[in-house]
Structures are given as structure tokens and as C-alpha cells.
GROMACS .gro file of N, CA and C in nm:
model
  438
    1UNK      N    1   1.397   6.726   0.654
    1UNK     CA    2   1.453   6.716   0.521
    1UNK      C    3   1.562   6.822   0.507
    2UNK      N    4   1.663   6.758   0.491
    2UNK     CA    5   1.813   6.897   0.390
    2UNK      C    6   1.776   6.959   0.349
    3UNK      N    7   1.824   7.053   0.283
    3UNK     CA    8   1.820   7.158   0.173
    3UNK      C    9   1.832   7.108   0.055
    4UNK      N   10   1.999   6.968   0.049
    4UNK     CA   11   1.948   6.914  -0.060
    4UNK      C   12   1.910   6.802  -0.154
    5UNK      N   13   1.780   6.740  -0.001
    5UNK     CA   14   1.688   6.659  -0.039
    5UNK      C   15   1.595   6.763  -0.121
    6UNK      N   16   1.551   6.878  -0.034
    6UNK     CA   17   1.436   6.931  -0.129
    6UNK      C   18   1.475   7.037  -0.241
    7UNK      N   19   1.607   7.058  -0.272
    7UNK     CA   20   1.608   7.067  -0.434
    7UNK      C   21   1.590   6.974  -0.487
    8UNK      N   22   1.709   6.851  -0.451
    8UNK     CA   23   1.623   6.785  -0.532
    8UNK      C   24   1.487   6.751  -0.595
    9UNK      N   25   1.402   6.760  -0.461
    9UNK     CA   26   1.326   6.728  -0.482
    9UNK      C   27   1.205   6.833  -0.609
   10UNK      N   28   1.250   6.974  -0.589
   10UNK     CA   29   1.223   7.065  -0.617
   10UNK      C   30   1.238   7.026  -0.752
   11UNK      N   31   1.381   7.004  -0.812
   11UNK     CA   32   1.400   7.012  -0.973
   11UNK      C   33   1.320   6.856  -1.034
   12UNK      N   34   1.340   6.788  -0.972
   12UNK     CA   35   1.223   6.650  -1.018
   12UNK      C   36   1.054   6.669  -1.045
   13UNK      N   37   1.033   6.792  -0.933
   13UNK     CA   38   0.908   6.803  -0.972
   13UNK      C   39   0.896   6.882  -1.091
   14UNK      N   40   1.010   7.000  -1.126
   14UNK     CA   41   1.004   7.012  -1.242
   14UNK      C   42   1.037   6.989  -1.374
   15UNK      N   43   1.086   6.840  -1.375
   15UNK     CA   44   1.124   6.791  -1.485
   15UNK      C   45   0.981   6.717  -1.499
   16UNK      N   46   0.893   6.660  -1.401
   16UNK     CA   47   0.759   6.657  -1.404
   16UNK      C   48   0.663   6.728  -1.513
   17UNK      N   49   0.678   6.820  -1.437
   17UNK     CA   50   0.640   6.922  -1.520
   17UNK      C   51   0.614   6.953  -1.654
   18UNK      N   52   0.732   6.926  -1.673
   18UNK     CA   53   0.768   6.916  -1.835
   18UNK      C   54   0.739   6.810  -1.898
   19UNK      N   55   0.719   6.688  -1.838
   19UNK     CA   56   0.660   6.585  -1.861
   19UNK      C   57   0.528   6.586  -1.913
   20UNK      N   58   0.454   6.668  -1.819
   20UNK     CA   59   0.302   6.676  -1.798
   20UNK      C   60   0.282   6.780  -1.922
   21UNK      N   61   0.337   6.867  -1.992
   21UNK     CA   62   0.315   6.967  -2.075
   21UNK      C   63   0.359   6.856  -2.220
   22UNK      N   64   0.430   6.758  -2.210
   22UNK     CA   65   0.474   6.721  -2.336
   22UNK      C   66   0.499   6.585  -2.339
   23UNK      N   67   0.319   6.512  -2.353
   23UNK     CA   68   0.333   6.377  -2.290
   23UNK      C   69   0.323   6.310  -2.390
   24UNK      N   70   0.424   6.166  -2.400
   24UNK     CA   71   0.405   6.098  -2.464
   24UNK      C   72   0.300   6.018  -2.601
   25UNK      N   73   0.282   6.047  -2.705
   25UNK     CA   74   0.217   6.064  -2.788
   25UNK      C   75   0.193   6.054  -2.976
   26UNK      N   76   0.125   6.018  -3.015
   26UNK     CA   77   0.179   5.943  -3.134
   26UNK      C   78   0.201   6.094  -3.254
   27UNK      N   79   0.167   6.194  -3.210
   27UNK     CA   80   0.153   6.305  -3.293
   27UNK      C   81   0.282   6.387  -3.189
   28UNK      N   82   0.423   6.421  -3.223
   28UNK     CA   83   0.494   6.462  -3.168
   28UNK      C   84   0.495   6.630  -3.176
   29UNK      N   85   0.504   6.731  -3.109
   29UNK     CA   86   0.539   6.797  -3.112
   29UNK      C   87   0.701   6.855  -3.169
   30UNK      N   88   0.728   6.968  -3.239
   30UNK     CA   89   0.836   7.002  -3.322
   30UNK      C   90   0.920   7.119  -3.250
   31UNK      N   91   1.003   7.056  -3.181
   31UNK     CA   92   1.102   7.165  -3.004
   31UNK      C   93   1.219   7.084  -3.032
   32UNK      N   94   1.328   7.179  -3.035
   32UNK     CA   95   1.435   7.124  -3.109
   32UNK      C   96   1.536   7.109  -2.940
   33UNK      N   97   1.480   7.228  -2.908
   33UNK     CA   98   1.573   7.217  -2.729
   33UNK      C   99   1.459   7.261  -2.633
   34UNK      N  100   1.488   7.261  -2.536
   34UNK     CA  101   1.414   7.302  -2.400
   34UNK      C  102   1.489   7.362  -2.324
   35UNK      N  103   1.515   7.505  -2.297
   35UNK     CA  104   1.588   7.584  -2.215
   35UNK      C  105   1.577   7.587  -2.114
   36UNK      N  106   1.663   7.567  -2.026
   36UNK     CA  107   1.637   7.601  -1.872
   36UNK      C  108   1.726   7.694  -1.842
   37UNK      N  109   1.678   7.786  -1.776
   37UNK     CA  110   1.698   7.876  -1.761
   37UNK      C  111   1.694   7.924  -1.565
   38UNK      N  112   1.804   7.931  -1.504
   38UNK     CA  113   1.868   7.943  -1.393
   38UNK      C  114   1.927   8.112  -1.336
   39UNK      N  115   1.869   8.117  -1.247
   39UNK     CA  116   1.883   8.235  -1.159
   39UNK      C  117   1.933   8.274  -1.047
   40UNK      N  118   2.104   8.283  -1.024
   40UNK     CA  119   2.106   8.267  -0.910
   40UNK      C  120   2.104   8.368  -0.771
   41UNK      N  121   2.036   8.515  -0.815
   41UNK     CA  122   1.966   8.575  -0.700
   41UNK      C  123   1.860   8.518  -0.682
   42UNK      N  124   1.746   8.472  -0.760
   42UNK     CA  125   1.581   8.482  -0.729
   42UNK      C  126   1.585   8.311  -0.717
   43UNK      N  127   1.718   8.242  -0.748
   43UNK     CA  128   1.660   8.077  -0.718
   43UNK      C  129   1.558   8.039  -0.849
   44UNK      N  130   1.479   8.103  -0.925
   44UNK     CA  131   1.478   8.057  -1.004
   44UNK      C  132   1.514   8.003  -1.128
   45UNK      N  133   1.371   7.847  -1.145
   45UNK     CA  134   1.447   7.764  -1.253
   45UNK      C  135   1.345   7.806  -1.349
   46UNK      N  136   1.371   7.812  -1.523
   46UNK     CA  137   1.258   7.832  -1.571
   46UNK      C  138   1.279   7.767  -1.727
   47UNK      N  139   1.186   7.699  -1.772
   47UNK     CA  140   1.222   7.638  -1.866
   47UNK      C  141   1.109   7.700  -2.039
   48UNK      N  142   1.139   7.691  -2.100
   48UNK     CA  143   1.143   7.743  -2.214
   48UNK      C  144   1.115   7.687  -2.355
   49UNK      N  145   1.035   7.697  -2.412
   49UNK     CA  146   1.056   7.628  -2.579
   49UNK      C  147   1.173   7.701  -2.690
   50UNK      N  148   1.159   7.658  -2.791
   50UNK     CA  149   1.225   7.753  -2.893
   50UNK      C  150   1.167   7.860  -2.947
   51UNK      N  151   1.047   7.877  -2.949
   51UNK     CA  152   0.989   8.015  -2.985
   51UNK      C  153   0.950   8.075  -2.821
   52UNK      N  154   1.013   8.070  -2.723
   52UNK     CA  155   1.089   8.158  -2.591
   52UNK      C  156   0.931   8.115  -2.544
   53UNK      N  157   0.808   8.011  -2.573
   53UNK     CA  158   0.681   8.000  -2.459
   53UNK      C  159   0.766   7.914  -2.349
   54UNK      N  160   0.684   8.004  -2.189
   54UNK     CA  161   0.737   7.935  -2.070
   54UNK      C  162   0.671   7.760  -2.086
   55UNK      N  163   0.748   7.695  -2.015
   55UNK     CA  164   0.679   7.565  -2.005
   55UNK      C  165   0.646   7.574  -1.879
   56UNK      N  166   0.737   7.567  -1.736
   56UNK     CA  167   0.678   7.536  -1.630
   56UNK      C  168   0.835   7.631  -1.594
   57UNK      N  169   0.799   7.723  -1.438
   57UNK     CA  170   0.937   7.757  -1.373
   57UNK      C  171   0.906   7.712  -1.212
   58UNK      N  172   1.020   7.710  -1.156
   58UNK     CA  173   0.985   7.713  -1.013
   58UNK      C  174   1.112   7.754  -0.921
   59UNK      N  175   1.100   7.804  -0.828
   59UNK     CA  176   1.182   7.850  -0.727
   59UNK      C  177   1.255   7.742  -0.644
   60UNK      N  178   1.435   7.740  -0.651
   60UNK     CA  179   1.527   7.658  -0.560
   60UNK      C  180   1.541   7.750  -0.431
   61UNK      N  181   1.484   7.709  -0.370
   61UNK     CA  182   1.489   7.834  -0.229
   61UNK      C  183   1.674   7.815  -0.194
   62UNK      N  184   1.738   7.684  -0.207
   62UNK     CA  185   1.854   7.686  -0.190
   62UNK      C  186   1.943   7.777  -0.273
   63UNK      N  187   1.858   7.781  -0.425
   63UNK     CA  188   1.968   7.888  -0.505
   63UNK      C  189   1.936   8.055  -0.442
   64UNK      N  190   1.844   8.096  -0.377
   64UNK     CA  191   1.837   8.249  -0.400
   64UNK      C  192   1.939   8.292  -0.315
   65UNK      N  193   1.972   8.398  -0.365
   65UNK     CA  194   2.105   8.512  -0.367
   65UNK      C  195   2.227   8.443  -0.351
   66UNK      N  196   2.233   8.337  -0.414
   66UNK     CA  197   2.400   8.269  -0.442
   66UNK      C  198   2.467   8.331  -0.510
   67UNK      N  199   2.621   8.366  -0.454
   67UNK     CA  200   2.683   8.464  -0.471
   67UNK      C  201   2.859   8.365  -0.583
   68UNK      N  202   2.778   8.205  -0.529
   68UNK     CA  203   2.923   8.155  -0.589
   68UNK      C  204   2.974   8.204  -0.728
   69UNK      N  205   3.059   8.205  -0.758
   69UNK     CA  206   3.112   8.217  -0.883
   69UNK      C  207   3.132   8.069  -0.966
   70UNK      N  208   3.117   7.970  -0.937
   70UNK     CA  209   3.071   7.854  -0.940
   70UNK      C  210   2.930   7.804  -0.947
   71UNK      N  211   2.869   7.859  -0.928
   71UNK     CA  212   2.721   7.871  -0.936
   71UNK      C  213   2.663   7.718  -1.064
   72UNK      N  214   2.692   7.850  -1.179
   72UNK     CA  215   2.637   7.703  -1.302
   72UNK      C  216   2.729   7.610  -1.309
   73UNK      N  217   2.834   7.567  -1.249
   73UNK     CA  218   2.931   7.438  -1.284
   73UNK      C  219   2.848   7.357  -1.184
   74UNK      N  220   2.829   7.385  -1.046
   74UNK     CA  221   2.781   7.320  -0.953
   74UNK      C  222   2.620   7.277  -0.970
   75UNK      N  223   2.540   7.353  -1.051
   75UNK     CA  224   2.403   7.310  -1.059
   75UNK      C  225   2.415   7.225  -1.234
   76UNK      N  226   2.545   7.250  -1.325
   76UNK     CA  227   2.514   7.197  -1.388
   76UNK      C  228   2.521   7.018  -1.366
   77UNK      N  229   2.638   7.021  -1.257
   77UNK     CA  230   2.644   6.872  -1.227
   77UNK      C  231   2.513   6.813  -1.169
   78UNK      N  232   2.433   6.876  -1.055
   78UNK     CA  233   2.334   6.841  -1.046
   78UNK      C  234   2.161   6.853  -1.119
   79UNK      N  235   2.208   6.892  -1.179
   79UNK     CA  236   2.129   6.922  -1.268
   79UNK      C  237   2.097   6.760  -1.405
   80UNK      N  238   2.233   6.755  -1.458
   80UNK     CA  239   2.277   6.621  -1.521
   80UNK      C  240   2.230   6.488  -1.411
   81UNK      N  241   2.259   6.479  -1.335
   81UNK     CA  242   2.265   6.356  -1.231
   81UNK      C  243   2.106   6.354  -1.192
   82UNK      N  244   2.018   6.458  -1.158
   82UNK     CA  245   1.873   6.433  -1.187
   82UNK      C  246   1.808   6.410  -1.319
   83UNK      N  247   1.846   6.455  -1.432
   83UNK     CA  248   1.824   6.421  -1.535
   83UNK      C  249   1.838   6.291  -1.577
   84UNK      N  250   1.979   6.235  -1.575
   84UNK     CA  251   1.963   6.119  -1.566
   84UNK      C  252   1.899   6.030  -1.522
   85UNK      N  253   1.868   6.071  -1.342
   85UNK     CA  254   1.766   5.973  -1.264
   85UNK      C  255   1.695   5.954  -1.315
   86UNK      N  256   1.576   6.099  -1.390
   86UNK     CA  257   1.440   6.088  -1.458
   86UNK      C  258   1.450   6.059  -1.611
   87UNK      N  259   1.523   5.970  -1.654
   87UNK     CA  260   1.564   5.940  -1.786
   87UNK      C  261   1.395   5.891  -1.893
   88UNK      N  262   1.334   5.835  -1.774
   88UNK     CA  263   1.199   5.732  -1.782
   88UNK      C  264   1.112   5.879  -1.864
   89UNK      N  265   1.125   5.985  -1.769
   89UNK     CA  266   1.047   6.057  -1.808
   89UNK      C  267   1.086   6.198  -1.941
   90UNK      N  268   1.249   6.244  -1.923
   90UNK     CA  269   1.245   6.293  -2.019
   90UNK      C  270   1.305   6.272  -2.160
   91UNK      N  271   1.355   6.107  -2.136
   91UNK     CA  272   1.354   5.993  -2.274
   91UNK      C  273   1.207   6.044  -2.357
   92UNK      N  274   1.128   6.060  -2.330
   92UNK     CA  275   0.994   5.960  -2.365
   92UNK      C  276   0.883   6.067  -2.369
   93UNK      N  277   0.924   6.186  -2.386
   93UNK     CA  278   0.859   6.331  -2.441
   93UNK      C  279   0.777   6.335  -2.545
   94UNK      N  280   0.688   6.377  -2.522
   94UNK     CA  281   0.572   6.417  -2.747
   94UNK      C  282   0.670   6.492  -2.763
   95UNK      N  283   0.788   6.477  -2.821
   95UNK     CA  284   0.875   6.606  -2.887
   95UNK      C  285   0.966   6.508  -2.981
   96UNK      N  286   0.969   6.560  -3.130
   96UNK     CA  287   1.010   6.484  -3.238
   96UNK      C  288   1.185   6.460  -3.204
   97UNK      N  289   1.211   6.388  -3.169
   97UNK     CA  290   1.350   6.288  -3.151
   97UNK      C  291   1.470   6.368  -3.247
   98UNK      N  292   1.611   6.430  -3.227
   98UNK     CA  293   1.650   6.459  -3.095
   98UNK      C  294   1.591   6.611  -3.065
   99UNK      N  295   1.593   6.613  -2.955
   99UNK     CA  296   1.618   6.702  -2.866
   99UNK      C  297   1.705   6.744  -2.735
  100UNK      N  298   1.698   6.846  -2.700
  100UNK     CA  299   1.769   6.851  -2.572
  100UNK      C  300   1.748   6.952  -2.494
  101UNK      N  301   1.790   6.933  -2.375
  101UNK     CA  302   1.798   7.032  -2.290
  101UNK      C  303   1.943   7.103  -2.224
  102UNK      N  304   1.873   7.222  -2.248
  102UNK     CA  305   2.017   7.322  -2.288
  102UNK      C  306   2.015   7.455  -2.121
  103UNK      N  307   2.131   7.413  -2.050
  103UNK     CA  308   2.149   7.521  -1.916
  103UNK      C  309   2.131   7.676  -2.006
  104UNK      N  310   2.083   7.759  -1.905
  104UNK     CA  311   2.105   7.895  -1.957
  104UNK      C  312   2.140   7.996  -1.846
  105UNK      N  313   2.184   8.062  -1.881
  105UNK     CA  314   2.211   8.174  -1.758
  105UNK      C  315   2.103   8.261  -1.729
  106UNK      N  316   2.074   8.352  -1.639
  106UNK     CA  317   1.941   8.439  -1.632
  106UNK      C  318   1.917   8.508  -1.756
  107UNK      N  319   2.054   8.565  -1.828
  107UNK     CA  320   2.060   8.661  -1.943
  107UNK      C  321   2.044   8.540  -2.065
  108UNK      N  322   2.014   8.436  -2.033
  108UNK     CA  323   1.991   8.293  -2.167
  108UNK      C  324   2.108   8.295  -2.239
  109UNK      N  325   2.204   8.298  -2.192
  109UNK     CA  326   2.326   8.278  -2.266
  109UNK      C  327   2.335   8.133  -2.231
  110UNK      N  328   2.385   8.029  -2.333
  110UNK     CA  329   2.380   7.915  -2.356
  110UNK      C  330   2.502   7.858  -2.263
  111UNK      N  331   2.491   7.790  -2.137
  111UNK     CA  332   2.622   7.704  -2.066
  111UNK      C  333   2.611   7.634  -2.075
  112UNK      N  334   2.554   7.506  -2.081
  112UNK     CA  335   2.604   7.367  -2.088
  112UNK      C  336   2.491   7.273  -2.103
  113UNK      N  337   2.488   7.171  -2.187
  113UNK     CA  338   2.397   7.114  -2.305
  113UNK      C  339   2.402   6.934  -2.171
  114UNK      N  340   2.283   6.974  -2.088
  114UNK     CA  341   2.238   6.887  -1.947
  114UNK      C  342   2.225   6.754  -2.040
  115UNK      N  343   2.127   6.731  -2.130
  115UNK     CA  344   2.076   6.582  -2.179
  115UNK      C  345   2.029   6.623  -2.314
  116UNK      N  346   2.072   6.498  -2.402
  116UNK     CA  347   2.033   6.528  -2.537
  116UNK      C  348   1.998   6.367  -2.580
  117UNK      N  349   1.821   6.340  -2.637
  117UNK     CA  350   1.802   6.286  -2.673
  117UNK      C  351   1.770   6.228  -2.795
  118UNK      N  352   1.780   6.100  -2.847
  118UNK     CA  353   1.797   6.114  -2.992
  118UNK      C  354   1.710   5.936  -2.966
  119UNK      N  355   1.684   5.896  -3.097
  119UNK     CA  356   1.636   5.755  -3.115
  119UNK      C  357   1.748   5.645  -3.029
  120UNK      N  358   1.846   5.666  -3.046
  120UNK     CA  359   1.941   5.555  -3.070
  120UNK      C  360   2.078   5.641  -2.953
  121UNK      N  361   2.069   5.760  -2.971
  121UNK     CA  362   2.141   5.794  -2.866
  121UNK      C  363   2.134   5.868  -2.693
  122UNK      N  364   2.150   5.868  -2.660
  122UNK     CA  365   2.114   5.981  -2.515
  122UNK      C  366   2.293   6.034  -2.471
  123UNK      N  367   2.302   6.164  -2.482
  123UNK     CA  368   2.423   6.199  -2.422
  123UNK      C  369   2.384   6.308  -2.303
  124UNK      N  370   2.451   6.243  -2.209
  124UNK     CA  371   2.407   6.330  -2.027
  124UNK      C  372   2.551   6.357  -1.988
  125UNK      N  373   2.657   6.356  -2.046
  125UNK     CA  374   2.754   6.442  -1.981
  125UNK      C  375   2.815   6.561  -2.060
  126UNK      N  376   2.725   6.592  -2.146
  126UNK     CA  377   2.790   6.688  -2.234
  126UNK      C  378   2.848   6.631  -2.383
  127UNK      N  379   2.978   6.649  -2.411
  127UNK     CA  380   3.056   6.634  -2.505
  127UNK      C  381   3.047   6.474  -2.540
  128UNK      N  382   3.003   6.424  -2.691
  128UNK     CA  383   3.014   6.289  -2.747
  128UNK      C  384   3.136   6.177  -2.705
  129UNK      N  385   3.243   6.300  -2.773
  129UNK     CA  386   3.358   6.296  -2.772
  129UNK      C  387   3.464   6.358  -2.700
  130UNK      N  388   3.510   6.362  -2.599
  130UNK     CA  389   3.574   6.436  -2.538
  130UNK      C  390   3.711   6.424  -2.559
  131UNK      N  391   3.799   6.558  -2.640
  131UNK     CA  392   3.921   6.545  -2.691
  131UNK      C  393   3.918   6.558  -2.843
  132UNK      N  394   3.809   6.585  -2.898
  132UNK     CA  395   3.799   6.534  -3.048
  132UNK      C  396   3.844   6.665  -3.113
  133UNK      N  397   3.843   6.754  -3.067
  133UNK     CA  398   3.903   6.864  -3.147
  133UNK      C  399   4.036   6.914  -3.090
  134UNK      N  400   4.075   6.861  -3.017
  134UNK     CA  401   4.245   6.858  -3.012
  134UNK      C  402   4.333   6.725  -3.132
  135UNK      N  403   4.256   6.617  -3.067
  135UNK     CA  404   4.278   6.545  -3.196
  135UNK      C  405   4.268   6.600  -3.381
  136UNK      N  406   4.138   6.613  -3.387
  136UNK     CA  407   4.136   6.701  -3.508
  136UNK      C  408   4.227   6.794  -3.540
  137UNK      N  409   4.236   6.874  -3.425
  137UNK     CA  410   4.369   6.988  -3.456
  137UNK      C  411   4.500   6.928  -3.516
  138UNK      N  412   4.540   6.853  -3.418
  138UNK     CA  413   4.686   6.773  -3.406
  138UNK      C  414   4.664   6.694  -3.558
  139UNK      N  415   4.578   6.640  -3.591
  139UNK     CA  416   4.577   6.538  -3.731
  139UNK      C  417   4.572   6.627  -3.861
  140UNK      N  418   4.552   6.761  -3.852
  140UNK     CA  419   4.570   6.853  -3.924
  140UNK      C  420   4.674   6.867  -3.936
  141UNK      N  421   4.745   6.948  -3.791
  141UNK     CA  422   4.879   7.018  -3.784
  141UNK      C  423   4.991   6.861  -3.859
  142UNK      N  424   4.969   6.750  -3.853
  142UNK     CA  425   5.081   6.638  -3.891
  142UNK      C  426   5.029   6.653  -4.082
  143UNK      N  427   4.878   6.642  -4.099
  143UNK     CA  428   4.907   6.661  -4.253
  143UNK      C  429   4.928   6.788  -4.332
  144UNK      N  430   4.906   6.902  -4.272
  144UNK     CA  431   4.995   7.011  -4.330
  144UNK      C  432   5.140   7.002  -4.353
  145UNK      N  433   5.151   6.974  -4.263
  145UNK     CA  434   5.324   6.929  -4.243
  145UNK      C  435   5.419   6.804  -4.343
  146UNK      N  436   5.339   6.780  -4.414
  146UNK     CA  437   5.357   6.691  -4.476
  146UNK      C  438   5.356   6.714  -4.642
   0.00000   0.00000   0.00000
């Protein structure tokens, strides 16, 4: 097996995980995001509620002591693209509709918003709208001007 067959395989088991802590259910639990939280000396992944309880973490033996400066752009893409795969499982959470899951840096500074689920919507690449506040800007800057 690659290195990255078994991240993959690694981060599936812990979206598992999270599965298994917050299973499907007619009494929902009230978690507005789910932090994950990424390390790239120790490789660890670690995920999080909103009042900061761990849910499940686990070690990317491929991430420890990555030195890229690229680091979270590159795990955030893969990160999204497994998420997506496991849509079955983190669609379909005991956690009151929307929610999401939010990248974090080791220091939990907020990078990039992986999957966000809602009744009626699911957004997995980030931004709704992409461009909407240049637009906004520009539709301003023409009615000031006016």
C-alpha cells in the first residue's frame, strides 16, 4: 500500500469515527461545527466540538514533520475530496442541520470551511458563491456613482 492509499485510508477511518460518536438519530444533538484540527510536525488530525470536547484524533504518519509551506492548501483539497466520498456518512450525523466542518491549524486558527451541511444544501468546495463580493463591491462602486 502507498502512503497515499493509507492516508487515505487513515482520514476515512476518521470521519468514521465521527460517525460512530454522532449517529444518526431522532433526538439530534446541538454542534454548530466540528473542528478539525491538523498538525503538521506530529501528523496529527484531531477533531473537536464547539465547547473544544475531543471527538476522535488520529495520526497521518504521512503528515509528521512536513515542512511544506503548502501544507493546509494541499490537505485541504484532500481533505474535501474524502469528505465528499463519505457524504453517506457525514450527511446523516445526530447533529441539528446545518453544520459543518471547519480546517484548523494546530494553533485552531480557522482555514478553510471542508463541508457544510444543511437540509436542502451541502457545500464541499468552500465558497456558495464564488466572486460575490467583488460583484457586490463593483454594484456598489456603479451606484455610488450615480
Amino acid at each position: 500500500m502507498n502512503t497515499i492509499e493509507q492516508t487515505t485510508q487513515q482520514i476515512e477511518r476518521f470521519i468514521h469515527k465521527i460517525g460512530q460518536k454522532f449517529p444518526a438519530c431522532d433526538e439530534c444533538d446541538i454542534v454548530t461545527d466540528i473542528h478539525v484540527c491538523a498538525n503538521q510536525d506530529t501528523g496529527e488530525l484531531l477533531a473537536y466540538d464547539d465547547n473544544e470536547n475531543e471527538i476522535t484524533r488520529c495520526v497521518i504518519e504521512q503528515w509528521i514533520g512536513n515542512t511544506d509551506d503548502n501544507f493546509y492548501d494541499r490537505i485541504t483539497l484532500q481533505l474535501r475530496k474524502i469528505f465528499k466520498r463519505e457524504a453517506e456518512i457525514v450527511d446523516h450525523l445526530g447533529i441539528l442541520k446545518p453544520y459543518s466542518f471547519v480546517l484548523e491549524s494546530d494553533e485552531r486558527m480557522p482555514i478553510a470551511e471542508l463541508y457544510l451541511a444543511d437540509d436542502d444544501t451541502v457545500i464541499i468546495d468552500g465558497d456558495l458563491m464564488p466572486g460575490l463580493d467583488k460583484d457586490f463591491d463593483d454594484f456598489l462602486s456603479k451606484l455610488m456613482q450615480e
